[in-house]
CSV table of C-alpha atoms in Angstrom, one decimal:
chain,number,residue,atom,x,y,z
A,212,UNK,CA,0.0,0.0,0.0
A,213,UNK,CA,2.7,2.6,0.6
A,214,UNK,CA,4.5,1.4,-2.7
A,215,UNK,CA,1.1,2.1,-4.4
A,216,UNK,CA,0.8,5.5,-2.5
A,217,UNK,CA,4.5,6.4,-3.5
A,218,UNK,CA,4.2,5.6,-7.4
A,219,UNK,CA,1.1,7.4,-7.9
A,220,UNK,CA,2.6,10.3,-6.1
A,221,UNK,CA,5.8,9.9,-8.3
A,222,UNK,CA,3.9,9.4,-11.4
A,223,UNK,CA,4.1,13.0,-13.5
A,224,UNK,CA,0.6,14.8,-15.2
A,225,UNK,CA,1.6,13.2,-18.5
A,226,UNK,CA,1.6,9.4,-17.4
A,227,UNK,CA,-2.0,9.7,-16.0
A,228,UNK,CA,-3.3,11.3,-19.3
A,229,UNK,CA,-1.5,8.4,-21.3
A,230,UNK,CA,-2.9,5.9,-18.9
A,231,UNK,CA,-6.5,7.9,-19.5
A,232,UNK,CA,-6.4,8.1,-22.6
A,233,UNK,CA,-5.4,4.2,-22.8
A,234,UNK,CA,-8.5,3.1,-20.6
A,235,UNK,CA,-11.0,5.1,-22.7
A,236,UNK,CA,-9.5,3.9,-26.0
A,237,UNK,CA,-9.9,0.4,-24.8
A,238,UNK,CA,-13.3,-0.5,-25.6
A,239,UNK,CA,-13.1,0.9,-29.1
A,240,UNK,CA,-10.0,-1.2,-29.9
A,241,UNK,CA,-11.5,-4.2,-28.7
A,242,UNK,CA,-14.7,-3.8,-31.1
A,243,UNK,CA,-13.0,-2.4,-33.8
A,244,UNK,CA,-10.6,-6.3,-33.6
A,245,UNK,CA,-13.7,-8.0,-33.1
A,246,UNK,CA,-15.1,-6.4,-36.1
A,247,UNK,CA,-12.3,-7.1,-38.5
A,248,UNK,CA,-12.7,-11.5,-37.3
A,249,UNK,CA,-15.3,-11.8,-39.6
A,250,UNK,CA,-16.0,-15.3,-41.0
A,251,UNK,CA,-13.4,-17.0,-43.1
A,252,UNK,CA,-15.1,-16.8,-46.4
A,253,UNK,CA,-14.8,-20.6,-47.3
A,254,UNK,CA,-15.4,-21.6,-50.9
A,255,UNK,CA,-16.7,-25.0,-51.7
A,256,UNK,CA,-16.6,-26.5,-55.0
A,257,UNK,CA,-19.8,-26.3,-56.8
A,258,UNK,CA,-18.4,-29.3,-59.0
A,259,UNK,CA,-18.1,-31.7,-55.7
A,260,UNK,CA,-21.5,-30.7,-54.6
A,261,UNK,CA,-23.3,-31.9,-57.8
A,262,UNK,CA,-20.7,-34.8,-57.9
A,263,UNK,CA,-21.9,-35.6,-54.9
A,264,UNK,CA,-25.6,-35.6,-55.5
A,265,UNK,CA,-25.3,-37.4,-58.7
A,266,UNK,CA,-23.3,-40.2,-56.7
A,267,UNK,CA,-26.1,-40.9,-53.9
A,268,UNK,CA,-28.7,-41.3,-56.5
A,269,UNK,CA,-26.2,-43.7,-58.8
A,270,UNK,CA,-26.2,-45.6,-55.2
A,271,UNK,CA,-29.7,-45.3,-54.5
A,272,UNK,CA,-30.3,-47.0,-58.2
A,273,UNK,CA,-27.8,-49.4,-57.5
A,274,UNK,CA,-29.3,-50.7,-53.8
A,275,UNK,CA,-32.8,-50.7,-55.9
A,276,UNK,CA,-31.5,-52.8,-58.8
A,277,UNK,CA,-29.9,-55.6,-56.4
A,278,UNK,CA,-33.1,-55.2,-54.0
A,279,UNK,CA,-35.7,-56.3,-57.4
A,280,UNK,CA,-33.3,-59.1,-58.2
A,281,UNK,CA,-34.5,-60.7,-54.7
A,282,UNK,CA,-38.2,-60.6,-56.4
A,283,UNK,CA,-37.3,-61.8,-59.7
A,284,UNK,CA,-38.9,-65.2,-59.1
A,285,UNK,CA,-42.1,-63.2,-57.6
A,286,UNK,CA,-44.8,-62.6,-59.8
A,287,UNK,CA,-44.3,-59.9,-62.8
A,288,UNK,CA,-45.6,-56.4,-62.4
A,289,UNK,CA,-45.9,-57.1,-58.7
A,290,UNK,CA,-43.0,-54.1,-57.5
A,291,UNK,CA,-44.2,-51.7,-60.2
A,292,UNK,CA,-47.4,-51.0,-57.9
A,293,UNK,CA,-44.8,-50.5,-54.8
A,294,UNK,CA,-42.2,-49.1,-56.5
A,295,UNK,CA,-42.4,-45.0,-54.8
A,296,UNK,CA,-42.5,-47.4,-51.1
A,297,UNK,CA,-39.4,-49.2,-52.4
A,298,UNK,CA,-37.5,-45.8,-53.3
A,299,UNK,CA,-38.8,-44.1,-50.0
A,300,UNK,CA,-37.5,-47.3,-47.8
A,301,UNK,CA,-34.3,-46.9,-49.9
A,302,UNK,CA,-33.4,-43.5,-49.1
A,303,UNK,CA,-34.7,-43.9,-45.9
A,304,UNK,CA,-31.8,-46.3,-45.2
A,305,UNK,CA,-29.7,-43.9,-47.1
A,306,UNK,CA,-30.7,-41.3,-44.4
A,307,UNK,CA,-30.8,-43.5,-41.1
A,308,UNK,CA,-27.1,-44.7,-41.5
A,309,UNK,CA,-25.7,-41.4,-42.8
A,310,UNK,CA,-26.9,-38.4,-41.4
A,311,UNK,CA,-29.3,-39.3,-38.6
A,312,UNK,CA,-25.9,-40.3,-37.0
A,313,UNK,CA,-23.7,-37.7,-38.1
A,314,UNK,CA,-22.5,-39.0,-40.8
A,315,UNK,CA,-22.0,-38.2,-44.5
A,316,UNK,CA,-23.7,-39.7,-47.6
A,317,UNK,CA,-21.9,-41.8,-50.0
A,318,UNK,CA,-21.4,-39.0,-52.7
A,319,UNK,CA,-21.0,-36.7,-49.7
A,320,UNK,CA,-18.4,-38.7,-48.3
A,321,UNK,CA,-16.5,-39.4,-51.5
A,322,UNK,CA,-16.3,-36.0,-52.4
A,323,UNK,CA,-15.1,-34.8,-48.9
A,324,UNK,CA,-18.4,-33.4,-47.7
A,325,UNK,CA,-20.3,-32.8,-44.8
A,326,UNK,CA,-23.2,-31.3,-44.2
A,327,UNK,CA,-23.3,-28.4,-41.2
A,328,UNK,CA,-25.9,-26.5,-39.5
A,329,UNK,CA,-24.7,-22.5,-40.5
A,330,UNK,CA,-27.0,-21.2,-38.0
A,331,UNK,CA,-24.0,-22.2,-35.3
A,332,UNK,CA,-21.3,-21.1,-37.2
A,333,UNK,CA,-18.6,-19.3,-34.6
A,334,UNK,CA,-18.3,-15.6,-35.5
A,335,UNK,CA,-16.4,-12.6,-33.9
A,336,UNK,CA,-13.9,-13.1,-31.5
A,337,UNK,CA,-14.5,-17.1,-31.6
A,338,UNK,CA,-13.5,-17.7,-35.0
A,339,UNK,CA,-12.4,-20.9,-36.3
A,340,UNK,CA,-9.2,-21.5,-38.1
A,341,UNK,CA,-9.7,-22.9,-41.4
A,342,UNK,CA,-13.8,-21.6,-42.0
A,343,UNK,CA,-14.8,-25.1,-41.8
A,344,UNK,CA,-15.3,-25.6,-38.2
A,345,UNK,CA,-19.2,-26.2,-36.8
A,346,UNK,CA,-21.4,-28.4,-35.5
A,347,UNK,CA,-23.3,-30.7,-37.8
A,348,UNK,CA,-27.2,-30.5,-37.8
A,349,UNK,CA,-29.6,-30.7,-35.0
A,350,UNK,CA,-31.7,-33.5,-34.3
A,351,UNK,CA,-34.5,-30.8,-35.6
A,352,UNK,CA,-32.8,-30.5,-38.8
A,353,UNK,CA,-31.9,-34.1,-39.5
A,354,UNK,CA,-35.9,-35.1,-38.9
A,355,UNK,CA,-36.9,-32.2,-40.9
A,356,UNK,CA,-34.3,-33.3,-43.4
A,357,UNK,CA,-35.7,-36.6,-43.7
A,358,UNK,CA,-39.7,-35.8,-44.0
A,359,UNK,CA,-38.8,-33.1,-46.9
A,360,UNK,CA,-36.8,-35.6,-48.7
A,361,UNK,CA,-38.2,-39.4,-48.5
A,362,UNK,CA,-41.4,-38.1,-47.1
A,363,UNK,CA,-41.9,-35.1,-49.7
A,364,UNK,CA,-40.9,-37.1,-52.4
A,365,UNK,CA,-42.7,-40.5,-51.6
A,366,UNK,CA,-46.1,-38.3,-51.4
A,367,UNK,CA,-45.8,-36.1,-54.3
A,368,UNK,CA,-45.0,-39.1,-56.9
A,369,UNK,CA,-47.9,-41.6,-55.2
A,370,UNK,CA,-50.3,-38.3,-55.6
A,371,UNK,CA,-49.2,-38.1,-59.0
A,372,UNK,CA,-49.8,-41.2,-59.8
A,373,UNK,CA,-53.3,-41.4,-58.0
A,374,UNK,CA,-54.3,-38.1,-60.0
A,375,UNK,CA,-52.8,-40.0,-63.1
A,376,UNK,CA,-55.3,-43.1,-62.6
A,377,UNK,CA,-58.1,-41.3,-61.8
A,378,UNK,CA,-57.8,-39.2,-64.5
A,379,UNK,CA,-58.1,-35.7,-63.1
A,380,UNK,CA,-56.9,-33.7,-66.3
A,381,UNK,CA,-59.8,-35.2,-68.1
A,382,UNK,CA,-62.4,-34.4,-66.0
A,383,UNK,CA,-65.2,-31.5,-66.1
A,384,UNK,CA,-63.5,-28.0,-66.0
A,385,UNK,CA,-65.6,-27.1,-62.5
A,386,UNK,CA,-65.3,-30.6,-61.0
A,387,UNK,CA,-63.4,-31.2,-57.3
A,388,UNK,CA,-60.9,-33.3,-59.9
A,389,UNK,CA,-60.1,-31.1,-62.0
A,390,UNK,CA,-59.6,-27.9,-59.5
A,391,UNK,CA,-56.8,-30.5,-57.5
A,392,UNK,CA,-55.0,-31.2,-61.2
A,393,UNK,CA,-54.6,-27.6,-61.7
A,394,UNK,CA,-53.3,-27.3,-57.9
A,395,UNK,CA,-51.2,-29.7,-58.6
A,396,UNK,CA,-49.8,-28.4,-62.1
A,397,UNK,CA,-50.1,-24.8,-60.3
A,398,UNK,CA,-47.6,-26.0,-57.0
A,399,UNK,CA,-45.0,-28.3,-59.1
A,400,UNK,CA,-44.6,-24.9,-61.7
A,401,UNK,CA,-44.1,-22.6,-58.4
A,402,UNK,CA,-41.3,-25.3,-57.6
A,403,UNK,CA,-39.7,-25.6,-60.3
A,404,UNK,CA,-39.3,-22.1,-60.7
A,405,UNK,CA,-37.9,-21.9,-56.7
A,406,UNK,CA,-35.3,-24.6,-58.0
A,407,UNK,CA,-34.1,-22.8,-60.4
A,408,UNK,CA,-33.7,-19.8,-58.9
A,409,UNK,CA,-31.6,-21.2,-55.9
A,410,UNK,CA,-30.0,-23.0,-58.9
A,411,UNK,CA,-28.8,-19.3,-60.4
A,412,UNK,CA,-28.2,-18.2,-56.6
A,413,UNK,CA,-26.1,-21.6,-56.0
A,414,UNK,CA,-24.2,-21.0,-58.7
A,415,UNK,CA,-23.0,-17.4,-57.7
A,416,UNK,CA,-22.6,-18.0,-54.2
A,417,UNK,CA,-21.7,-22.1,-54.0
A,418,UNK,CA,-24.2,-22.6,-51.2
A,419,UNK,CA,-27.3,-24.9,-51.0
A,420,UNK,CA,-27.4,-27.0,-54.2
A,421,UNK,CA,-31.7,-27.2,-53.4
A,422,UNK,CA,-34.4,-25.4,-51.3
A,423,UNK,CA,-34.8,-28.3,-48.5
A,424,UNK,CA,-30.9,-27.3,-47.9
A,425,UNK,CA,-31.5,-23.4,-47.9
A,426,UNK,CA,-35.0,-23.4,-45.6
A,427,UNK,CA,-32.7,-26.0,-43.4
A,428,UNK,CA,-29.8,-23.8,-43.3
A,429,UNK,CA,-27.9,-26.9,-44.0
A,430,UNK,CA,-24.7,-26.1,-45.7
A,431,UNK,CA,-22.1,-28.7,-47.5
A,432,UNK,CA,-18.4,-27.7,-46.1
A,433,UNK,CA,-15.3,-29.9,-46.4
A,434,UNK,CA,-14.8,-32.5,-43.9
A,435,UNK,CA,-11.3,-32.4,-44.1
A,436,UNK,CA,-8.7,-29.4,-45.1
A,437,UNK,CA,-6.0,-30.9,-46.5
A,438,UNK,CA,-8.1,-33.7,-48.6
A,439,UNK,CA,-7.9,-32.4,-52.4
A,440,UNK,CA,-10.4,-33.5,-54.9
A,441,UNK,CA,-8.9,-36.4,-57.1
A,442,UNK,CA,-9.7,-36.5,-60.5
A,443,UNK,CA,-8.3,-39.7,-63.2
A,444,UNK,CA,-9.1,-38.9,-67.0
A,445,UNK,CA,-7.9,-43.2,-67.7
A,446,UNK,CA,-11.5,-43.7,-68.0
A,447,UNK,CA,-12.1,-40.6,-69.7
A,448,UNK,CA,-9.5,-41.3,-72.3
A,449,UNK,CA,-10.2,-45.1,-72.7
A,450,UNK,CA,-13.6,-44.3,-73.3
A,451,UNK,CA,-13.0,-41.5,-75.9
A,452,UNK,CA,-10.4,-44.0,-77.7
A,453,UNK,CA,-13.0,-46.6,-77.9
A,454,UNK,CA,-15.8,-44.5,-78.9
A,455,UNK,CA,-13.6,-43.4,-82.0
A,456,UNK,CA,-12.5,-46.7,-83.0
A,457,UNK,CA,-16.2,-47.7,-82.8
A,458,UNK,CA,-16.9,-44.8,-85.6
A,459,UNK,CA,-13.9,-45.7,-87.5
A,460,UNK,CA,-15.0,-49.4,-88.1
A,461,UNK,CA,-18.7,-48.2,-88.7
A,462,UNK,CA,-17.4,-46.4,-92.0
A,463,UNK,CA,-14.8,-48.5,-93.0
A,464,UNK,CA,-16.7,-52.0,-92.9
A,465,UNK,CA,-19.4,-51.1,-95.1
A,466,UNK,CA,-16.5,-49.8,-97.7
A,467,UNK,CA,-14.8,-53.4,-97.5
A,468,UNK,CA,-16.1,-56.8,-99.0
A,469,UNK,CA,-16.5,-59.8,-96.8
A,470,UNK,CA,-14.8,-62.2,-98.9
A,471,UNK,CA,-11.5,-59.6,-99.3
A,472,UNK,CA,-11.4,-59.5,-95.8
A,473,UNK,CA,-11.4,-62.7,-95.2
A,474,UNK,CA,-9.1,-64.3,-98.5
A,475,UNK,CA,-6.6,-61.2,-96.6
A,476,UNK,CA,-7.2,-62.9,-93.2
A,477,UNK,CA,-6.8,-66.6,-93.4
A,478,UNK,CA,-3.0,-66.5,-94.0
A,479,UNK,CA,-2.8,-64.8,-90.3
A,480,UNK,CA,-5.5,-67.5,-88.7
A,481,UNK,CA,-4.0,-69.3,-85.8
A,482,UNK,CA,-6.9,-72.2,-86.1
A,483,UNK,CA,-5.1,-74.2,-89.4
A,484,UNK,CA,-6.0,-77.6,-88.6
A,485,UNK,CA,-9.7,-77.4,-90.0
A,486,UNK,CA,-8.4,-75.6,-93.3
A,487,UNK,CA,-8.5,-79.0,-94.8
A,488,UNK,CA,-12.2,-79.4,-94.1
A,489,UNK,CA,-13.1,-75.7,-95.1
A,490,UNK,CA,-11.2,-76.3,-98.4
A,491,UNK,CA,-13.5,-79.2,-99.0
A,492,UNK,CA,-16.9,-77.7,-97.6
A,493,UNK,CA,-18.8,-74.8,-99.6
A,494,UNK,CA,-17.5,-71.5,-99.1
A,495,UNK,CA,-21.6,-70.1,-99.5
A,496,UNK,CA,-23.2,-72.7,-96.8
A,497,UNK,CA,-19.9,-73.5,-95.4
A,498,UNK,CA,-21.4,-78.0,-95.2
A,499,UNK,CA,-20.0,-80.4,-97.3
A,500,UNK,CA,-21.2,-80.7,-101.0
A,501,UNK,CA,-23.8,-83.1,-101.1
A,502,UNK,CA,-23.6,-82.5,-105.6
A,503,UNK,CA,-20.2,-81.1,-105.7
A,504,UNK,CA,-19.6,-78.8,-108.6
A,505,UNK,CA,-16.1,-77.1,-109.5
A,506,UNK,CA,-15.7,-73.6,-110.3
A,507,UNK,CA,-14.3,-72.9,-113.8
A,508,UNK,CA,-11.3,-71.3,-113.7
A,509,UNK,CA,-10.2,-71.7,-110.3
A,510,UNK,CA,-11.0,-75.1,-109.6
A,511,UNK,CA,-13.4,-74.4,-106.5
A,512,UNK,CA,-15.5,-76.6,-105.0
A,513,UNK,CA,-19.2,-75.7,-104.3
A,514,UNK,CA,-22.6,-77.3,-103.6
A,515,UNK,CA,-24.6,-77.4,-107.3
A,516,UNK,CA,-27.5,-74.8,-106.5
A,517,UNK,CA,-25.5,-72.7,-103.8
A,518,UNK,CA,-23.2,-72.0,-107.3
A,519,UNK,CA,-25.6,-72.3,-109.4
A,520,UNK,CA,-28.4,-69.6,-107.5
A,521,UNK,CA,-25.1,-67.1,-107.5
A,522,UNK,CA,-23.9,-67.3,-110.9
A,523,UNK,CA,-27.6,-66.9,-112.0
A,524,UNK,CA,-28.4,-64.1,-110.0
A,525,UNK,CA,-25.1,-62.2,-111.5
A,526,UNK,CA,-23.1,-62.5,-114.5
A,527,UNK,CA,-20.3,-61.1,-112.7
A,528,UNK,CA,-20.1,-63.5,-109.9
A,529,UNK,CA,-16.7,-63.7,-108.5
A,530,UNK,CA,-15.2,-66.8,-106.8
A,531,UNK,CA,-15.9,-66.2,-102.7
A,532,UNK,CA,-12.7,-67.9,-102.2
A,533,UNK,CA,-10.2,-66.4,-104.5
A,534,UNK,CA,-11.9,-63.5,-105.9
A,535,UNK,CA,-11.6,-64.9,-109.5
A,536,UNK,CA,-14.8,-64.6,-112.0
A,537,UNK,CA,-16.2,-67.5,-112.5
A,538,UNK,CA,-16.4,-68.4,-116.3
A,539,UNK,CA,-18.4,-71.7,-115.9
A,540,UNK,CA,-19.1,-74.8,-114.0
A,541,UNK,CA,-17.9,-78.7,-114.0
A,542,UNK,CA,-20.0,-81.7,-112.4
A,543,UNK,CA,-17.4,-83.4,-109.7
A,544,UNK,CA,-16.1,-85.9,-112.4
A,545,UNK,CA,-18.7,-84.9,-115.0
A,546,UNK,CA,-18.4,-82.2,-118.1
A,547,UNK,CA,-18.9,-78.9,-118.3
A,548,UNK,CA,-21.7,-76.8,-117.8
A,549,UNK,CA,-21.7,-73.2,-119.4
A,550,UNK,CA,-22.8,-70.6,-116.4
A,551,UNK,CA,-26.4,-70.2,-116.7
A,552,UNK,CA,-27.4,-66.3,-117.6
A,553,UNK,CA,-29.1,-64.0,-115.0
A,554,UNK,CA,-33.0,-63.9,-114.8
C-alpha cells in the first residue's frame, strides 16, 4: 500500500493522461478487432457438390437394382405398384445410416463433404481456423431433413400417380378433380421455378445445391482441409479411344467386302488344322457338298445350287474364295456346264 501511495505520487501529469487516454481507447480497440474477425469466407466447389448428388442417387439405383433381383422369381408387375414405397425405404436407409448419425452420404463422403448446421457457425472473436469448423445438424434438422426428402418425395410421386389413374386432367372444367389437377400443375410450376432460382443463386454463391438445404440452413463444407479433390481422365480417355474406334469401323466396314477380308485374313488364322475341311466344304453354306460342282477357272469346290443360285443371280459373280470370275461350272467328275445367264 505505501508502494502504491509512493508511485502514484511519483507518477508525472503526463503518465496519467496516457494511462487515460489508454483506458478510454480500450473499448473501441476491442470492437474495432472484433469487427475485423469476420467469417473465413470458405469456398466449396460447386463441381463436388453436384458430384456428390449425382453419386447418392447412382447408389440409391444401385441398392434398388440388387433389392428387385430378390423378387425376380415373384410374380411380374408385382413391384411396379410399390415401387415410390421401395425408393422411399431406400433412401430412408440412405438417411438413417448417414446423417441421422452424423455422418455423410456416399457421394458426400466421397467427395469430402459434410453437411453443417450455418446457423452455429462461430463468429467474432471465436472464430475458427480454417472456416470449416461447426457443428453438424440438429436433431431438428436431421428429422426435418428426412420428412422433406423421403417423405416429400414419396407423397408427391404416389399423388401423382393417384391423379394420373383417376384421371383428373380429363375431368369437367368445374369438377373437385379437376380444381386438385390444376393445384397440382399450379404447386410443381411454383417449384420448379424456386429450384431454379436457388440453382442461379447456387451458382453465384456455391451454397445450398436445393431449397430443402437453404430453408434448413444446412450447408455442404469440407470434412477435411488438406483432402484435395482427385480426378483420373484413364477412364475418360479409354472411353474417348474406344468410342472413335467404334466410328472408325462403322465407316470402314461397309467400304470393304466380306470375302477380301477374309481371302486377306486366313494366311494370319492361328486355327489351321480345319483348313482341310473348309477347303472341301462350300464357301456359300460352309457343309459339305452333297452334288459337288467345280468352279471354272479356279477349280473351287461348291454345292450345285449354292453355285448355281449365285452365278444366275449375277453375270459377274466372283469366286468367294479367291476372288476370280467364275467363267463356268464342271460336275465333280462330270463335263462342263456353261454358267447359266441371270434372270
Amino acid at each position: 500500500m505505501p508502494n502504491e501511495t509512493l508511485a502514484s505520487s511519483s507518477s508525472t501529469p503526463f503518465e496519467d493522461a496516457w494511462v487515460d487516454a489508454y483506458q478510454r481507447l480500450l473499448p473501441q480497440w476491442q470492437s474495432f478487432v472484433d469487427s475485423s474477425q469476420a467469417t473465413i469466407p470458405v469456398s466449396i466447389s460447386r463441381v463436388n457438390q453436384f458430384d456428390a448428388a449425382r453419386l447418392d442417387v447412382e447408389m440409391s439405383a444401385m441398392l434398388k437394382e440388387q433389392l428387385v433381383k430378390v423378387f425376380t422369381l415373384m410374380k411380374p408387375g408385382l413391384l411396379f405398384q410399390y415401387e415410390p414405397e421401395l425408393e422411399a425405404f431406400l433412401e430412408f436407409l440412405i438417411w438413417r445410416f448417414s446423417i441421422w448419425v452424423d455422418k455423410p452420404t456416399p457421394g458426400n463422403a466421397l467427395m469430402n463433404l459434410r453437411y453443417r448446421d450455418e446457423r452455429a457457425v462461430p463468429t467474432g472473436r471465436k472464430q475458427v481456423r480454417t472456416g470449416l469448423e461447426g457443428p453438424g445438424l440438429t436433431m431438428s434438422q436431421k428429422i426435418w431433413y428426412c420428412l422433406a426428402i423421403v417423405g416429400g418425395q414419396y407423397i408427391w410421386a404416389r399423388l401423382q400417380s393417384f391423379s394420373a389413374f383417376r384421371r383428373w386432367g380429363d375431368s369437367e372444367q368445374r369438377s373437385l378433380g379437376r380444381r386438385a389437377w390444376g393445384l397440382i400443375n399450379s404447386v410443381e410450376g411454383f417449384y420448379k421455378a424456386a429450384s431454379f432460382s436457388n440453382l442461379l443463386v447456387f451458382l453465384y454463391t456455391g451454397r445450398y445445391r436445393n431449397l430443402i438445404e437453404r430453408v434448413l440452413r444446412a450447408r455442404l463444407v469440407y470434412g477435411s482441409p488438406n483432402m484435395n479433390r482427385a480426378v483420373s481422365f484413364e477412364y475418360m480417355n479409354r472411353q474417348l479411344v474406344w468410342n472413335e474406334f467404334s466410328e472408325m469401323l462403322l465407316l470402314l466396314l461397309p467400304l470393304l467386302k466380306s470375302s477380301s477380308v477374309r481371302k486377306i485374313l486366313l494366311p494370319f488364322s492361328k486355327d489351321n488344322s480345319n483348313s482341310a475341311v473348309e477347303e472341301n466344304a462350300c464357301p456359300i453354306c460352309l457343309a459339305t457338298p452333297t452334288t459337288p460342282f467345280f468352279a471354272l477357272p479356279c477349280q473351287h469346290r461348291y454345292c450345285y445350287y449354292c453355285l448355281r443360285t449365285r452365278c444366275a443371280a449375277s453375270t459377274s459373280f466372283r469366286c468367294t474364295r479367291c476372288n476370280e470370275l467364275v467363267m463356268a461350272m464342271q460336275r465333280y467328275g462330270g463335263s462342263i456346264v456353261n454358267k447359266p445367264t441371270k434372270i
